[in-house]
PDB file of C-alpha atoms and ligand atoms in Angstrom:
ATOM      1  CA  UNK P   1     -49.050  52.157  15.143  1.00  0.00           C
ATOM      2  CA  UNK P   2     -52.213  52.436  13.064  1.00  0.00           C
ATOM      3  CA  UNK P   3     -55.200  54.447  14.283  1.00  0.00           C
ATOM      4  CA  UNK P   4     -58.668  53.007  13.785  1.00  0.00           C
ATOM      5  CA  UNK P   5     -61.830  54.666  15.051  1.00  0.00           C
ATOM      6  CA  UNK P   6     -64.198  52.480  17.064  1.00  0.00           C
ATOM      7  CA  UNK P   7     -67.632  53.743  16.091  1.00  0.00           C
ATOM      8  CA  UNK P   8     -70.407  53.397  13.536  1.00  0.00           C
ATOM      9  CA  UNK P   9     -71.157  57.142  13.682  1.00  0.00           C
ATOM     10  CA  UNK P  10     -70.524  58.597  10.216  1.00  0.00           C
ATOM     11  CA  UNK P  11     -69.934  62.173  11.475  1.00  0.00           C
ATOM     12  CA  UNK P  12     -67.271  60.990  13.917  1.00  0.00           C
ATOM     13  CA  UNK P  13     -65.643  58.822  11.239  1.00  0.00           C
ATOM     14  CA  UNK P  14     -65.563  61.845   8.895  1.00  0.00           C
ATOM     15  CA  UNK P  15     -64.106  64.071  11.637  1.00  0.00           C
ATOM     16  CA  UNK P  16     -61.276  61.617  12.402  1.00  0.00           C
ATOM     17  CA  UNK P  17     -60.670  61.060   8.687  1.00  0.00           C
ATOM     18  CA  UNK P  18     -60.408  64.814   8.107  1.00  0.00           C
ATOM     19  CA  UNK P  19     -57.604  64.981  10.705  1.00  0.00           C
ATOM     20  CA  UNK P  20     -55.618  62.883   8.222  1.00  0.00           C
ATOM     21  CA  UNK P  21     -54.553  60.264  10.744  1.00  0.00           C
ATOM     22  CA  UNK P  22     -57.211  57.605  10.324  1.00  0.00           C
ATOM     23  CA  UNK P  23     -56.188  54.161   9.042  1.00  0.00           C
ATOM     24  CA  UNK P  24     -59.416  52.201   9.501  1.00  0.00           C
ATOM     25  CA  UNK P  25     -62.664  51.621  11.380  1.00  0.00           C
ATOM     26  CA  UNK P  26     -64.022  49.006  13.763  1.00  0.00           C
ATOM     27  CA  UNK P  27     -67.683  48.502  14.571  1.00  0.00           C
ATOM     28  CA  UNK P  28     -69.649  45.994  16.594  1.00  0.00           C
ATOM     29  CA  UNK P  29     -73.375  45.192  16.982  1.00  0.00           C
ATOM     30  CA  UNK P  30     -73.677  47.530  19.999  1.00  0.00           C
ATOM     31  CA  UNK P  31     -72.140  50.441  18.072  1.00  0.00           C
ATOM     32  CA  UNK P  32     -74.394  49.775  15.045  1.00  0.00           C
ATOM     33  CA  UNK P  33     -77.492  49.618  17.283  1.00  0.00           C
ATOM     34  CA  UNK P  34     -76.461  52.916  18.888  1.00  0.00           C
ATOM     35  CA  UNK P  35     -76.769  54.555  15.449  1.00  0.00           C
ATOM     36  CA  UNK P  36     -80.296  53.135  15.064  1.00  0.00           C
ATOM     37  CA  UNK P  37     -79.392  50.936  12.076  1.00  0.00           C
ATOM     38  CA  UNK P  38     -81.987  48.197  11.614  1.00  0.00           C
ATOM     39  CA  UNK P  39     -82.370  45.368   9.106  1.00  0.00           C
ATOM     40  CA  UNK P  40     -79.849  43.637   6.814  1.00  0.00           C
ATOM     41  CA  UNK P  41     -80.185  46.183   3.987  1.00  0.00           C
ATOM     42  CA  UNK P  42     -79.571  49.155   6.282  1.00  0.00           C
ATOM     43  CA  UNK P  43     -76.587  47.360   7.836  1.00  0.00           C
ATOM     44  CA  UNK P  44     -75.048  46.639   4.415  1.00  0.00           C
ATOM     45  CA  UNK P  45     -75.638  50.241   3.278  1.00  0.00           C
ATOM     46  CA  UNK P  46     -74.067  51.604   6.452  1.00  0.00           C
ATOM     47  CA  UNK P  47     -70.899  49.554   5.935  1.00  0.00           C
ATOM     48  CA  UNK P  48     -70.774  50.739   2.325  1.00  0.00           C
ATOM     49  CA  UNK P  49     -71.072  54.371   3.532  1.00  0.00           C
ATOM     50  CA  UNK P  50     -68.192  53.833   5.998  1.00  0.00           C
ATOM     51  CA  UNK P  51     -66.017  52.285   3.276  1.00  0.00           C
ATOM     52  CA  UNK P  52     -66.633  55.334   1.094  1.00  0.00           C
ATOM     53  CA  UNK P  53     -65.251  57.644   3.806  1.00  0.00           C
ATOM     54  CA  UNK P  54     -62.158  55.689   4.867  1.00  0.00           C
ATOM     55  CA  UNK P  55     -59.734  53.907   2.583  1.00  0.00           C
ATOM     56  CA  UNK P  56     -58.588  51.233   5.049  1.00  0.00           C
ATOM     57  CA  UNK P  57     -59.785  48.129   6.886  1.00  0.00           C
ATOM     58  CA  UNK P  58     -63.401  48.333   8.137  1.00  0.00           C
ATOM     59  CA  UNK P  59     -64.344  45.613  10.639  1.00  0.00           C
ATOM     60  CA  UNK P  60     -67.920  44.351  10.249  1.00  0.00           C
ATOM     61  CA  UNK P  61     -69.043  41.875  12.885  1.00  0.00           C
ATOM     62  CA  UNK P  62     -71.040  38.692  12.265  1.00  0.00           C
ATOM     63  CA  UNK P  63     -74.048  37.949  14.466  1.00  0.00           C
ATOM     64  CA  UNK P  64     -74.110  34.186  13.838  1.00  0.00           C
ATOM     65  CA  UNK P  65     -72.368  31.872  16.265  1.00  0.00           C
ATOM     66  CA  UNK P  66     -72.371  28.559  14.339  1.00  0.00           C
ATOM     67  CA  UNK P  67     -69.661  27.801  11.754  1.00  0.00           C
ATOM     68  CA  UNK P  68     -72.257  27.708   8.959  1.00  0.00           C
ATOM     69  CA  UNK P  69     -73.891  31.019   9.935  1.00  0.00           C
ATOM     70  CA  UNK P  70     -70.569  32.803  10.441  1.00  0.00           C
ATOM     71  CA  UNK P  71     -69.324  31.716   7.010  1.00  0.00           C
ATOM     72  CA  UNK P  72     -72.584  32.631   5.262  1.00  0.00           C
ATOM     73  CA  UNK P  73     -72.753  36.053   6.929  1.00  0.00           C
ATOM     74  CA  UNK P  74     -69.031  36.742   6.578  1.00  0.00           C
ATOM     75  CA  UNK P  75     -69.090  36.024   2.842  1.00  0.00           C
ATOM     76  CA  UNK P  76     -71.951  38.541   2.397  1.00  0.00           C
ATOM     77  CA  UNK P  77     -70.107  41.167   4.460  1.00  0.00           C
ATOM     78  CA  UNK P  78     -66.873  40.617   2.511  1.00  0.00           C
ATOM     79  CA  UNK P  79     -68.753  41.194  -0.754  1.00  0.00           C
ATOM     80  CA  UNK P  80     -69.769  44.730   0.306  1.00  0.00           C
ATOM     81  CA  UNK P  81     -66.294  46.200  -0.264  1.00  0.00           C
ATOM     82  CA  UNK P  82     -62.701  45.004  -0.612  1.00  0.00           C
ATOM     83  CA  UNK P  83     -61.782  46.789   2.661  1.00  0.00           C
ATOM     84  CA  UNK P  84     -64.247  44.850   4.809  1.00  0.00           C
ATOM     85  CA  UNK P  85     -62.644  42.734   7.543  1.00  0.00           C
ATOM     86  CA  UNK P  86     -64.992  40.083   8.931  1.00  0.00           C
ATOM     87  CA  UNK P  87     -65.126  40.373  12.717  1.00  0.00           C
ATOM     88  CA  UNK P  88     -65.621  36.993  14.380  1.00  0.00           C
ATOM     89  CA  UNK P  89     -66.069  36.228  18.092  1.00  0.00           C
ATOM     90  CA  UNK P  90     -63.535  34.158  20.038  1.00  0.00           C
ATOM     91  CA  UNK P  91     -65.538  30.915  20.208  1.00  0.00           C
ATOM     92  CA  UNK P  92     -64.786  27.427  18.871  1.00  0.00           C
ATOM     93  CA  UNK P  93     -66.839  27.833  15.689  1.00  0.00           C
ATOM     94  CA  UNK P  94     -65.389  31.312  15.342  1.00  0.00           C
ATOM     95  CA  UNK P  95     -61.853  29.918  15.267  1.00  0.00           C
ATOM     96  CA  UNK P  96     -62.892  27.301  12.710  1.00  0.00           C
ATOM     97  CA  UNK P  97     -64.483  30.058  10.600  1.00  0.00           C
ATOM     98  CA  UNK P  98     -61.380  32.281  10.859  1.00  0.00           C
ATOM     99  CA  UNK P  99     -59.305  29.396   9.477  1.00  0.00           C
ATOM    100  CA  UNK P 100     -61.804  28.999   6.613  1.00  0.00           C
ATOM    101  CA  UNK P 101     -61.762  32.741   5.861  1.00  0.00           C
ATOM    102  CA  UNK P 102     -57.973  32.781   6.027  1.00  0.00           C
ATOM    103  CA  UNK P 103     -57.776  29.833   3.561  1.00  0.00           C
ATOM    104  CA  UNK P 104     -60.135  31.775   1.280  1.00  0.00           C
ATOM    105  CA  UNK P 105     -58.243  35.089   1.464  1.00  0.00           C
ATOM    106  CA  UNK P 106     -60.939  36.903   3.465  1.00  0.00           C
ATOM    107  CA  UNK P 107     -59.406  39.090   6.210  1.00  0.00           C
ATOM    108  CA  UNK P 108     -60.689  38.643   9.770  1.00  0.00           C
ATOM    109  CA  UNK P 109     -60.620  40.346  13.142  1.00  0.00           C
ATOM    110  CA  UNK P 110     -60.975  37.975  16.092  1.00  0.00           C
ATOM    111  CA  UNK P 111     -62.934  39.876  18.740  1.00  0.00           C
ATOM    112  CA  UNK P 112     -63.747  39.520  22.444  1.00  0.00           C
ATOM    113  CA  UNK P 113     -60.217  38.425  23.327  1.00  0.00           C
ATOM    114  CA  UNK P 114     -59.300  38.575  27.010  1.00  0.00           C
ATOM    115  CA  UNK P 115     -56.318  36.223  27.374  1.00  0.00           C
ATOM    116  CA  UNK P 116     -52.995  35.330  25.758  1.00  0.00           C
ATOM    117  CA  UNK P 117     -54.240  31.775  25.134  1.00  0.00           C
ATOM    118  CA  UNK P 118     -57.152  33.104  23.092  1.00  0.00           C
ATOM    119  CA  UNK P 119     -54.762  35.345  21.158  1.00  0.00           C
ATOM    120  CA  UNK P 120     -52.562  32.337  20.312  1.00  0.00           C
ATOM    121  CA  UNK P 121     -55.576  30.427  18.959  1.00  0.00           C
ATOM    122  CA  UNK P 122     -56.652  33.413  16.836  1.00  0.00           C
ATOM    123  CA  UNK P 123     -53.159  33.692  15.335  1.00  0.00           C
ATOM    124  CA  UNK P 124     -52.933  29.928  14.691  1.00  0.00           C
ATOM    125  CA  UNK P 125     -56.251  30.125  12.813  1.00  0.00           C
ATOM    126  CA  UNK P 126     -54.820  32.912  10.642  1.00  0.00           C
ATOM    127  CA  UNK P 127     -56.736  35.956  11.920  1.00  0.00           C
ATOM    128  CA  UNK P 128     -55.552  39.202  10.299  1.00  0.00           C
ATOM    129  CA  UNK P 129     -56.204  41.082  13.560  1.00  0.00           C
ATOM    130  CA  UNK P 130     -56.725  40.051  17.175  1.00  0.00           C
ATOM    131  CA  UNK P 131     -58.755  42.382  19.422  1.00  0.00           C
ATOM    132  CA  UNK P 132     -57.951  42.276  23.153  1.00  0.00           C
ATOM    133  CA  UNK P 133     -60.502  44.464  25.003  1.00  0.00           C
ATOM    134  CA  UNK P 134     -58.228  46.353  27.353  1.00  0.00           C
ATOM    135  CA  UNK P 135     -60.810  48.717  28.893  1.00  0.00           C
ATOM    136  CA  UNK P 136     -63.043  45.828  29.922  1.00  0.00           C
ATOM    137  CA  UNK P 137     -60.028  44.024  31.396  1.00  0.00           C
ATOM    138  CA  UNK P 138     -59.206  47.136  33.441  1.00  0.00           C
ATOM    139  CA  UNK P 139     -62.867  47.259  34.531  1.00  0.00           C
ATOM    140  CA  UNK P 140     -62.443  43.735  35.923  1.00  0.00           C
ATOM    141  CA  UNK P 141     -59.425  44.755  37.974  1.00  0.00           C
ATOM    142  CA  UNK P 142     -56.795  43.172  35.707  1.00  0.00           C
ATOM    143  CA  UNK P 143     -54.243  45.093  33.627  1.00  0.00           C
ATOM    144  CA  UNK P 144     -55.350  45.466  29.993  1.00  0.00           C
ATOM    145  CA  UNK P 145     -52.091  46.948  28.730  1.00  0.00           C
ATOM    146  CA  UNK P 146     -50.121  44.085  30.346  1.00  0.00           C
ATOM    147  CA  UNK P 147     -52.101  41.712  28.127  1.00  0.00           C
ATOM    148  CA  UNK P 148     -51.141  43.725  25.022  1.00  0.00           C
ATOM    149  CA  UNK P 149     -47.466  43.497  26.067  1.00  0.00           C
ATOM    150  CA  UNK P 150     -47.777  39.728  26.571  1.00  0.00           C
ATOM    151  CA  UNK P 151     -49.481  39.096  23.215  1.00  0.00           C
ATOM    152  CA  UNK P 152     -46.957  41.287  21.359  1.00  0.00           C
ATOM    153  CA  UNK P 153     -44.119  39.327  23.020  1.00  0.00           C
ATOM    154  CA  UNK P 154     -45.662  35.959  22.107  1.00  0.00           C
ATOM    155  CA  UNK P 155     -46.388  36.950  18.499  1.00  0.00           C
ATOM    156  CA  UNK P 156     -42.837  38.274  18.054  1.00  0.00           C
ATOM    157  CA  UNK P 157     -41.312  35.160  19.606  1.00  0.00           C
ATOM    158  CA  UNK P 158     -43.435  32.828  17.511  1.00  0.00           C
ATOM    159  CA  UNK P 159     -43.378  34.864  14.297  1.00  0.00           C
ATOM    160  CA  UNK P 160     -47.182  35.117  14.069  1.00  0.00           C
ATOM    161  CA  UNK P 161     -48.340  37.565  11.383  1.00  0.00           C
ATOM    162  CA  UNK P 162     -51.616  38.518  13.130  1.00  0.00           C
ATOM    163  CA  UNK P 163     -51.747  42.217  14.008  1.00  0.00           C
ATOM    164  CA  UNK P 164     -52.448  43.148  17.639  1.00  0.00           C
ATOM    165  CA  UNK P 165     -55.394  45.555  17.632  1.00  0.00           C
ATOM    166  CA  UNK P 166     -55.893  47.093  21.069  1.00  0.00           C
ATOM    167  CA  UNK P 167     -59.657  47.558  21.544  1.00  0.00           C
ATOM    168  CA  UNK P 168     -62.012  48.865  24.218  1.00  0.00           C
ATOM    169  CA  UNK P 169     -59.768  51.924  24.540  1.00  0.00           C
ATOM    170  CA  UNK P 170     -61.233  54.413  27.001  1.00  0.00           C
ATOM    171  CA  UNK P 171     -58.629  57.166  27.418  1.00  0.00           C
ATOM    172  CA  UNK P 172     -55.801  58.958  25.584  1.00  0.00           C
ATOM    173  CA  UNK P 173     -53.381  57.367  28.067  1.00  0.00           C
ATOM    174  CA  UNK P 174     -54.557  53.920  26.918  1.00  0.00           C
ATOM    175  CA  UNK P 175     -53.427  54.881  23.391  1.00  0.00           C
ATOM    176  CA  UNK P 176     -50.008  56.034  24.617  1.00  0.00           C
ATOM    177  CA  UNK P 177     -49.498  52.881  26.688  1.00  0.00           C
ATOM    178  CA  UNK P 178     -50.577  50.614  23.822  1.00  0.00           C
ATOM    179  CA  UNK P 179     -48.121  52.381  21.504  1.00  0.00           C
ATOM    180  CA  UNK P 180     -45.398  51.792  24.099  1.00  0.00           C
ATOM    181  CA  UNK P 181     -46.419  48.123  24.406  1.00  0.00           C
ATOM    182  CA  UNK P 182     -46.000  47.590  20.663  1.00  0.00           C
ATOM    183  CA  UNK P 183     -49.647  47.274  19.559  1.00  0.00           C
ATOM    184  CA  UNK P 184     -49.931  47.317  15.772  1.00  0.00           C
ATOM    185  CA  UNK P 185     -53.297  49.108  15.891  1.00  0.00           C
ATOM    186  CA  UNK P 186     -55.335  51.044  18.431  1.00  0.00           C
ATOM    187  CA  UNK P 187     -59.059  51.354  17.840  1.00  0.00           C
ATOM    188  CA  UNK P 188     -60.391  54.296  19.789  1.00  0.00           C
ATOM    189  CA  UNK P 189     -63.424  56.457  20.365  1.00  0.00           C
ATOM    190  CA  UNK P 190     -63.031  59.911  18.796  1.00  0.00           C
ATOM    191  CA  UNK P 191     -62.804  61.482  22.280  1.00  0.00           C
ATOM    192  CA  UNK P 192     -59.643  59.467  23.073  1.00  0.00           C
ATOM    193  CA  UNK P 193     -58.032  60.430  19.766  1.00  0.00           C
ATOM    194  CA  UNK P 194     -58.760  64.147  20.191  1.00  0.00           C
ATOM    195  CA  UNK P 195     -57.777  63.833  23.860  1.00  0.00           C
ATOM    196  CA  UNK P 196     -54.199  63.237  22.650  1.00  0.00           C
ATOM    197  CA  UNK P 197     -54.125  66.844  21.441  1.00  0.00           C
ATOM    198  CA  UNK P 198     -54.576  68.301  24.876  1.00  0.00           C
ATOM    199  CA  UNK P 199     -51.934  69.828  27.124  1.00  0.00           C
ATOM    200  CA  UNK P 200     -52.429  72.957  29.249  1.00  0.00           C
ATOM    201  CA  UNK P 201     -48.928  74.217  28.383  1.00  0.00           C
ATOM    202  CA  UNK P 202     -49.843  74.066  24.676  1.00  0.00           C
ATOM    203  CA  UNK P 203     -52.923  76.213  25.361  1.00  0.00           C
ATOM    204  CA  UNK P 204     -50.957  78.684  27.494  1.00  0.00           C
ATOM    205  CA  UNK P 205     -48.075  78.809  25.022  1.00  0.00           C
ATOM    206  CA  UNK P 206     -50.382  79.408  22.072  1.00  0.00           C
ATOM    207  CA  UNK P 207     -52.286  82.148  23.905  1.00  0.00           C
ATOM    208  CA  UNK P 208     -48.959  83.894  24.599  1.00  0.00           C
ATOM    209  CA  UNK P 209     -47.725  83.513  21.000  1.00  0.00           C
ATOM    210  CA  UNK P 210     -50.994  84.907  19.649  1.00  0.00           C
ATOM    211  CA  UNK P 211     -50.849  87.831  22.105  1.00  0.00           C
ATOM    212  CA  UNK P 212     -47.239  88.617  21.149  1.00  0.00           C
ATOM    213  CA  UNK P 213     -48.057  88.240  17.454  1.00  0.00           C
ATOM    214  CA  UNK P 214     -50.443  91.188  17.613  1.00  0.00           C
ATOM    215  CA  UNK P 215     -47.331  93.397  17.944  1.00  0.00           C
ATOM    216  CA  UNK P 216     -45.940  91.972  14.678  1.00  0.00           C
ATOM    217  CA  UNK P 217     -48.904  92.947  12.522  1.00  0.00           C
TER     218      UNK P 217
HETATM  219  O1  G3P O   1     -63.645  47.599  20.033  1.00  0.00           O
HETATM  220  C1  G3P O   1     -64.402  47.039  21.067  1.00  0.00           C
HETATM  221  C2  G3P O   1     -65.081  48.128  21.786  1.00  0.00           C
HETATM  222  O2  G3P O   1     -66.095  48.697  21.002  1.00  0.00           O
HETATM  223  C3  G3P O   1     -65.595  47.778  23.121  1.00  0.00           C
HETATM  224  O3  G3P O   1     -65.476  48.929  23.856  1.00  0.00           O
HETATM  225  O4  G3P O   1     -65.894  50.465  25.696  1.00  0.00           O
HETATM  226  O5  G3P O   1     -67.636  48.769  25.037  1.00  0.00           O
HETATM  227  O6  G3P O   1     -65.562  48.046  26.168  1.00  0.00           O
HETATM  228  P1  G3P O   1     -66.179  49.065  25.276  1.00  0.00           P
END
């Protein structure tokens, strides 16, 4: 399973990259706004900065919702860097745009996916990635990981090439369960990635080893 980081914060992207386990980055308009990035030039520069840190897919989301606007915006985003993946919302014009991008060799990430039916449409249109938001599904009292399992099963049965990118990850356990469910990618906040490191027995064991090692020096 690939690890993407779900943030537009350059320090956090650098920190995850320095761990040596980072395969890519996802962003969205909320995450960009959180970093105080304003105006088309600043947005373009920020994506360029991210692409310089990580050598892997970087999802950049369109704001337009009509076919024409999505295509226009997506083409500009794709020109920033060869690793840019155009992130397109799960709406009718979005699906039409994903098909256009796919026919024109521009990779896409279909976002805001909450059902298996939506995931089938995204794959039919030729999306490179599909992003089911598992944390938000859990928030609504459904089971986010169960949706990942279902989409993985459908894609395997049907031979769809679209990669299942588990998004809206909130906890380290989400990452473990998505890995178990067969997700191709998990996009996570840094806290969930570093949360995987933690176990009290590791801390206790290390403290003991370090204490005993003083006798060896
Ligand atoms: O990748 C999508 C993600 O950014 C949404 O996360 O926590 O806002 O549901 P969240």
